[in-house]
mmCIF file of C-alpha atoms in Angstrom:
data_model
loop_
_atom_site.group_PDB
_atom_site.id
_atom_site.type_symbol
_atom_site.label_atom_id
_atom_site.label_comp_id
_atom_site.label_asym_id
_atom_site.label_seq_id
_atom_site.Cartn_x
_atom_site.Cartn_y
_atom_site.Cartn_z
ATOM 1 C CA UNK A 12 -83.672 62.179 31.836
ATOM 2 C CA UNK A 13 -81.253 61.005 29.302
ATOM 3 C CA UNK A 14 -83.608 57.915 27.814
ATOM 4 C CA UNK A 15 -86.517 60.353 27.898
ATOM 5 C CA UNK A 16 -84.796 62.858 26.081
ATOM 6 C CA UNK A 17 -83.364 59.769 23.235
ATOM 7 C CA UNK A 18 -86.552 58.927 23.438
ATOM 8 C CA UNK A 19 -88.308 61.975 22.491
ATOM 9 C CA UNK A 20 -85.587 62.629 20.008
ATOM 10 C CA UNK A 21 -86.207 59.024 18.739
ATOM 11 C CA UNK A 22 -89.882 59.915 17.993
ATOM 12 C CA UNK A 23 -89.060 63.654 16.562
ATOM 13 C CA UNK A 24 -86.847 61.697 13.622
ATOM 14 C CA UNK A 25 -89.434 58.903 13.539
ATOM 15 C CA UNK A 26 -92.413 61.889 13.069
ATOM 16 C CA UNK A 27 -90.535 63.717 10.822
ATOM 17 C CA UNK A 28 -89.064 60.907 8.866
ATOM 18 C CA UNK A 29 -92.919 60.114 8.088
ATOM 19 C CA UNK A 30 -93.954 62.918 7.425
ATOM 20 C CA UNK A 31 -91.182 64.076 4.734
ATOM 21 C CA UNK A 32 -91.905 60.945 3.161
ATOM 22 C CA UNK A 33 -95.375 61.413 3.035
ATOM 23 C CA UNK A 34 -95.167 64.889 1.426
ATOM 24 C CA UNK A 35 -93.092 64.167 -1.271
ATOM 25 C CA UNK A 36 -95.160 60.901 -2.133
ATOM 26 C CA UNK A 37 -97.793 63.628 -2.382
ATOM 27 C CA UNK A 38 -96.091 66.221 -3.908
ATOM 28 C CA UNK A 39 -94.725 63.928 -6.728
ATOM 29 C CA UNK A 40 -97.851 62.222 -6.957
ATOM 30 C CA UNK A 41 -99.580 66.130 -7.552
ATOM 31 C CA UNK A 42 -96.904 66.905 -10.215
ATOM 32 C CA UNK A 43 -97.475 63.783 -12.186
ATOM 33 C CA UNK A 44 -100.956 64.425 -12.619
ATOM 34 C CA UNK A 45 -101.044 67.771 -13.417
ATOM 35 C CA UNK A 46 -97.725 67.394 -15.720
ATOM 36 C CA UNK A 47 -100.157 64.532 -17.491
ATOM 37 C CA UNK A 48 -103.178 67.301 -17.013
ATOM 38 C CA UNK A 49 -100.825 70.042 -19.280
ATOM 39 C CA UNK A 50 -99.406 66.973 -21.975
ATOM 40 C CA UNK A 51 -103.037 66.095 -22.188
ATOM 41 C CA UNK A 52 -104.327 70.034 -22.850
ATOM 42 C CA UNK A 53 -101.357 70.658 -24.722
ATOM 43 C CA UNK A 54 -101.837 67.271 -27.582
ATOM 44 C CA UNK A 55 -105.394 68.475 -27.519
ATOM 45 C CA UNK A 56 -104.622 71.658 -28.662
ATOM 46 C CA UNK A 57 -101.419 70.356 -31.061
ATOM 47 C CA UNK A 58 -104.462 68.108 -32.370
ATOM 48 C CA UNK A 59 -107.010 70.592 -33.121
ATOM 49 C CA UNK A 60 -104.569 73.292 -34.471
ATOM 50 C CA UNK A 61 -103.326 70.843 -37.211
ATOM 51 C CA UNK A 62 -106.861 69.501 -37.918
ATOM 52 C CA UNK A 63 -107.585 72.801 -38.379
ATOM 53 C CA UNK A 64 -104.617 72.769 -41.112
ATOM 54 C CA UNK A 65 -105.754 69.449 -42.602
ATOM 55 C CA UNK A 66 -109.203 71.007 -43.097
ATOM 56 C CA UNK A 67 -107.653 73.933 -45.163
ATOM 57 C CA UNK A 68 -106.222 71.101 -47.324
ATOM 58 C CA UNK A 69 -109.248 69.334 -48.204
ATOM 59 C CA UNK A 70 -111.253 72.438 -49.100
ATOM 60 C CA UNK A 71 -108.385 73.648 -51.416
ATOM 61 C CA UNK A 72 -108.237 70.000 -52.687
ATOM 62 C CA UNK A 73 -112.034 70.286 -53.691
ATOM 63 C CA UNK A 74 -111.200 73.683 -55.025
ATOM 64 C CA UNK A 75 -108.650 72.560 -57.417
ATOM 65 C CA UNK A 76 -111.104 69.605 -58.605
ATOM 66 C CA UNK A 77 -113.633 71.754 -59.380
ATOM 67 C CA UNK A 78 -111.101 74.441 -61.578
ATOM 68 C CA UNK A 79 -109.383 71.397 -63.885
ATOM 69 C CA UNK A 80 -113.357 70.658 -64.801
ATOM 70 C CA UNK A 81 -114.776 73.772 -65.650
ATOM 71 C CA UNK A 82 -113.388 75.881 -69.296
ATOM 72 C CA UNK A 83 -110.270 77.877 -68.821
ATOM 73 C CA UNK A 84 -110.835 81.865 -69.031
ATOM 74 C CA UNK A 85 -107.662 83.051 -68.419
ATOM 75 C CA UNK A 86 -107.392 87.311 -68.341
ATOM 76 C CA UNK A 87 -105.332 88.715 -70.766
ATOM 77 C CA UNK A 88 -102.825 90.053 -67.918
ATOM 78 C CA UNK A 89 -102.693 86.592 -66.810
ATOM 79 C CA UNK A 90 -101.460 85.005 -69.998
ATOM 80 C CA UNK A 91 -99.105 88.300 -70.336
ATOM 81 C CA UNK A 92 -97.533 86.998 -67.265
ATOM 82 C CA UNK A 93 -96.556 83.967 -68.801
ATOM 83 C CA UNK A 94 -93.662 82.625 -71.189
ATOM 84 C CA UNK A 95 -92.637 79.572 -72.820
ATOM 85 C CA UNK A 96 -88.413 79.598 -72.573
ATOM 86 C CA UNK A 97 -86.477 77.321 -74.931
ATOM 87 C CA UNK A 98 -85.885 74.950 -72.660
ATOM 88 C CA UNK A 99 -89.576 73.853 -72.216
ATOM 89 C CA UNK A 100 -90.302 75.834 -69.044
ATOM 90 C CA UNK A 101 -93.691 77.311 -69.030
ATOM 91 C CA UNK A 102 -93.526 80.303 -66.569
ATOM 92 C CA UNK A 103 -94.825 82.854 -64.645
ATOM 93 C CA UNK A 104 -92.381 86.205 -65.666
ATOM 94 C CA UNK A 105 -94.004 88.473 -62.724
ATOM 95 C CA UNK A 106 -96.299 88.064 -60.544
ATOM 96 C CA UNK A 107 -98.550 90.755 -57.459
ATOM 97 C CA UNK A 108 -99.395 90.184 -53.579
ATOM 98 C CA UNK A 109 -102.923 88.639 -54.901
ATOM 99 C CA UNK A 110 -101.225 86.431 -57.649
ATOM 100 C CA UNK A 111 -99.177 82.802 -57.071
ATOM 101 C CA UNK A 112 -96.342 82.023 -59.202
ATOM 102 C CA UNK A 113 -96.182 79.402 -61.786
ATOM 103 C CA UNK A 114 -94.066 76.763 -63.036
ATOM 104 C CA UNK A 115 -94.683 74.079 -65.900
ATOM 105 C CA UNK A 116 -90.875 71.990 -65.200
ATOM 106 C CA UNK A 117 -91.037 71.124 -68.726
ATOM 107 C CA UNK A 118 -90.027 67.337 -67.827
ATOM 108 C CA UNK A 119 -92.678 66.606 -69.786
ATOM 109 C CA UNK A 120 -93.559 68.117 -73.000
ATOM 110 C CA UNK A 121 -95.606 71.405 -72.472
ATOM 111 C CA UNK A 122 -98.265 71.961 -74.936
ATOM 112 C CA UNK A 123 -101.680 72.947 -75.191
ATOM 113 C CA UNK A 124 -103.130 70.476 -73.297
ATOM 114 C CA UNK A 125 -100.853 71.278 -70.144
ATOM 115 C CA UNK A 126 -100.628 75.681 -70.778
ATOM 116 C CA UNK A 127 -104.701 75.029 -70.647
ATOM 117 C CA UNK A 128 -104.251 73.338 -67.277
ATOM 118 C CA UNK A 129 -102.517 76.446 -66.295
ATOM 119 C CA UNK A 130 -105.420 78.689 -67.381
ATOM 120 C CA UNK A 131 -107.895 76.559 -65.630
ATOM 121 C CA UNK A 132 -105.732 76.646 -62.592
ATOM 122 C CA UNK A 133 -105.623 80.517 -62.378
ATOM 123 C CA UNK A 134 -109.678 81.270 -60.920
ATOM 124 C CA UNK A 135 -107.538 79.166 -57.940
ATOM 125 C CA UNK A 136 -105.361 82.206 -56.584
ATOM 126 C CA UNK A 137 -108.320 83.962 -54.500
ATOM 127 C CA UNK A 138 -109.108 80.416 -52.926
ATOM 128 C CA UNK A 139 -104.876 79.970 -52.448
ATOM 129 C CA UNK A 140 -104.343 83.646 -50.826
ATOM 130 C CA UNK A 141 -107.673 83.195 -48.244
ATOM 131 C CA UNK A 142 -105.873 79.956 -47.281
ATOM 132 C CA UNK A 143 -102.802 81.803 -46.362
ATOM 133 C CA UNK A 144 -104.059 84.331 -44.388
ATOM 134 C CA UNK A 145 -106.321 82.004 -42.280
ATOM 135 C CA UNK A 146 -103.448 80.075 -40.410
ATOM 136 C CA UNK A 147 -100.078 81.494 -38.723
ATOM 137 C CA UNK A 148 -99.035 78.123 -39.565
ATOM 138 C CA UNK A 149 -99.189 78.267 -43.384
ATOM 139 C CA UNK A 150 -96.023 79.315 -45.110
ATOM 140 C CA UNK A 151 -97.378 78.808 -48.690
ATOM 141 C CA UNK A 152 -100.166 76.729 -50.683
ATOM 142 C CA UNK A 153 -99.398 74.905 -53.375
ATOM 143 C CA UNK A 154 -101.088 72.236 -56.377
ATOM 144 C CA UNK A 155 -98.362 70.140 -58.138
ATOM 145 C CA UNK A 156 -100.064 67.725 -61.341
ATOM 146 C CA UNK A 157 -98.441 64.714 -61.960
ATOM 147 C CA UNK A 158 -96.884 66.109 -65.474
ATOM 148 C CA UNK A 159 -94.383 68.328 -62.988
ATOM 149 C CA UNK A 160 -96.932 71.240 -62.683
ATOM 150 C CA UNK A 161 -96.228 73.693 -60.012
ATOM 151 C CA UNK A 162 -98.744 76.462 -58.843
ATOM 152 C CA UNK A 163 -97.954 78.316 -55.888
ATOM 153 C CA UNK A 164 -98.477 81.097 -53.427
ATOM 154 C CA UNK A 165 -97.561 83.702 -52.293
ATOM 155 C CA UNK A 166 -95.372 85.161 -55.778
ATOM 156 C CA UNK A 167 -91.621 84.044 -56.348
ATOM 157 C CA UNK A 168 -89.532 84.127 -59.371
ATOM 158 C CA UNK A 169 -89.931 80.130 -60.023
ATOM 159 C CA UNK A 170 -87.163 80.599 -63.241
ATOM 160 C CA UNK A 171 -84.462 81.786 -60.388
ATOM 161 C CA UNK A 172 -85.988 79.350 -57.719
ATOM 162 C CA UNK A 173 -86.803 76.020 -59.893
ATOM 163 C CA UNK A 174 -84.321 73.991 -61.970
ATOM 164 C CA UNK A 175 -85.853 72.754 -65.156
ATOM 165 C CA UNK A 176 -86.707 69.375 -66.171
ATOM 166 C CA UNK A 177 -87.893 68.794 -62.181
ATOM 167 C CA UNK A 178 -90.010 65.754 -61.448
ATOM 168 C CA UNK A 179 -92.579 66.404 -59.280
ATOM 169 C CA UNK A 180 -93.865 63.525 -58.673
ATOM 170 C CA UNK A 181 -90.826 62.096 -57.333
ATOM 171 C CA UNK A 182 -90.581 64.563 -54.403
ATOM 172 C CA UNK A 183 -92.345 63.356 -50.688
ATOM 173 C CA UNK A 184 -94.492 66.257 -51.143
ATOM 174 C CA UNK A 185 -96.478 64.591 -54.141
ATOM 175 C CA UNK A 186 -95.850 60.819 -54.130
ATOM 176 C CA UNK A 187 -96.911 60.209 -50.125
ATOM 177 C CA UNK A 188 -100.157 61.496 -51.418
ATOM 178 C CA UNK A 189 -100.279 58.684 -54.153
ATOM 179 C CA UNK A 190 -102.355 55.778 -54.635
ATOM 180 C CA UNK A 191 -99.918 53.708 -53.204
ATOM 181 C CA UNK A 192 -98.725 55.715 -50.383
ATOM 182 C CA UNK A 193 -102.944 56.808 -49.054
ATOM 183 C CA UNK A 194 -104.690 54.601 -51.061
ATOM 184 C CA UNK A 195 -107.785 55.760 -48.704
ATOM 185 C CA UNK A 196 -107.054 58.956 -50.156
ATOM 186 C CA UNK A 197 -107.098 61.110 -47.090
ATOM 187 C CA UNK A 198 -104.964 64.225 -46.072
ATOM 188 C CA UNK A 199 -101.839 63.252 -44.950
ATOM 189 C CA UNK A 200 -98.445 64.666 -43.616
ATOM 190 C CA UNK A 201 -95.308 64.181 -45.182
ATOM 191 C CA UNK A 202 -92.108 63.547 -43.137
ATOM 192 C CA UNK A 203 -89.911 66.523 -42.939
ATOM 193 C CA UNK A 204 -88.146 67.805 -45.940
ATOM 194 C CA UNK A 205 -86.185 70.867 -47.496
ATOM 195 C CA UNK A 206 -88.121 73.099 -49.442
ATOM 196 C CA UNK A 207 -87.450 73.434 -53.074
ATOM 197 C CA UNK A 208 -89.335 76.889 -52.951
ATOM 198 C CA UNK A 209 -87.125 77.993 -50.532
ATOM 199 C CA UNK A 210 -88.394 77.823 -47.234
ATOM 200 C CA UNK A 211 -85.844 75.533 -45.825
ATOM 201 C CA UNK A 212 -87.453 72.535 -44.050
ATOM 202 C CA UNK A 213 -90.771 72.277 -43.273
ATOM 203 C CA UNK A 214 -94.050 69.447 -43.362
ATOM 204 C CA UNK A 215 -96.923 69.844 -45.547
ATOM 205 C CA UNK A 216 -100.834 68.546 -45.162
ATOM 206 C CA UNK A 217 -101.106 67.204 -48.485
ATOM 207 C CA UNK A 218 -104.204 66.457 -50.051
ATOM 208 C CA UNK A 219 -105.047 64.230 -53.430
ATOM 209 C CA UNK A 220 -106.971 65.014 -55.949
ATOM 210 C CA UNK A 221 -108.594 62.507 -58.306
ATOM 211 C CA UNK A 222 -110.459 62.837 -61.656
ATOM 212 C CA UNK A 223 -112.531 59.371 -61.366
ATOM 213 C CA UNK A 224 -109.667 57.076 -60.471
ATOM 214 C CA UNK A 225 -106.374 58.786 -61.977
ATOM 215 C CA UNK A 226 -104.532 61.132 -60.020
ATOM 216 C CA UNK A 227 -104.172 64.761 -61.565
ATOM 217 C CA UNK A 228 -102.662 66.943 -58.732
ATOM 218 C CA UNK A 229 -101.731 66.682 -54.854
ATOM 219 C CA UNK A 230 -102.723 69.942 -52.621
ATOM 220 C CA UNK A 231 -100.975 71.330 -49.861
#
């Protein structure tokens, strides 16, 4: 009887151990497949979300290119909210919820040609407002030019935030889209950087704006 009992116990132990190992193997396989499926779906969602932001950058770059080609038609109200300071900075002194901020840093001399560019880009304000509202991921919309002009939405006091003489093309949110770093002229994502506009750490989807073979601006 003892031998029979030992035989039953050995059989029970072997069967239980076999079943346990098979269950663990099955659960592990199902878990791995489940996690792989979740990861694939999340990656697809992230890619779709980022692609939508890239699409907005492409639209804005196209709009900026068109604006720079058009004659300047600034309203009296738009002209009135700009000022040329003694240190060479040309900037907005005020702005509402539907207006962007404007800042020519003075790194290059600001003359009639530069001021005309400000008036040309003023027509972009409504586009910038709509792009900002199009996605919760969009913190701000801006255009930066080769001669250190920044137009940005939403409005804030650029005179308090920006330093005079900023060399905007020296920042990664400009040069990572230039011909050297982005010869295919695609939308590219920057590395993380501390936003000079005061929004903390951020990344930007930036798009170059060319006039023939000259890089005129970088949009985000």
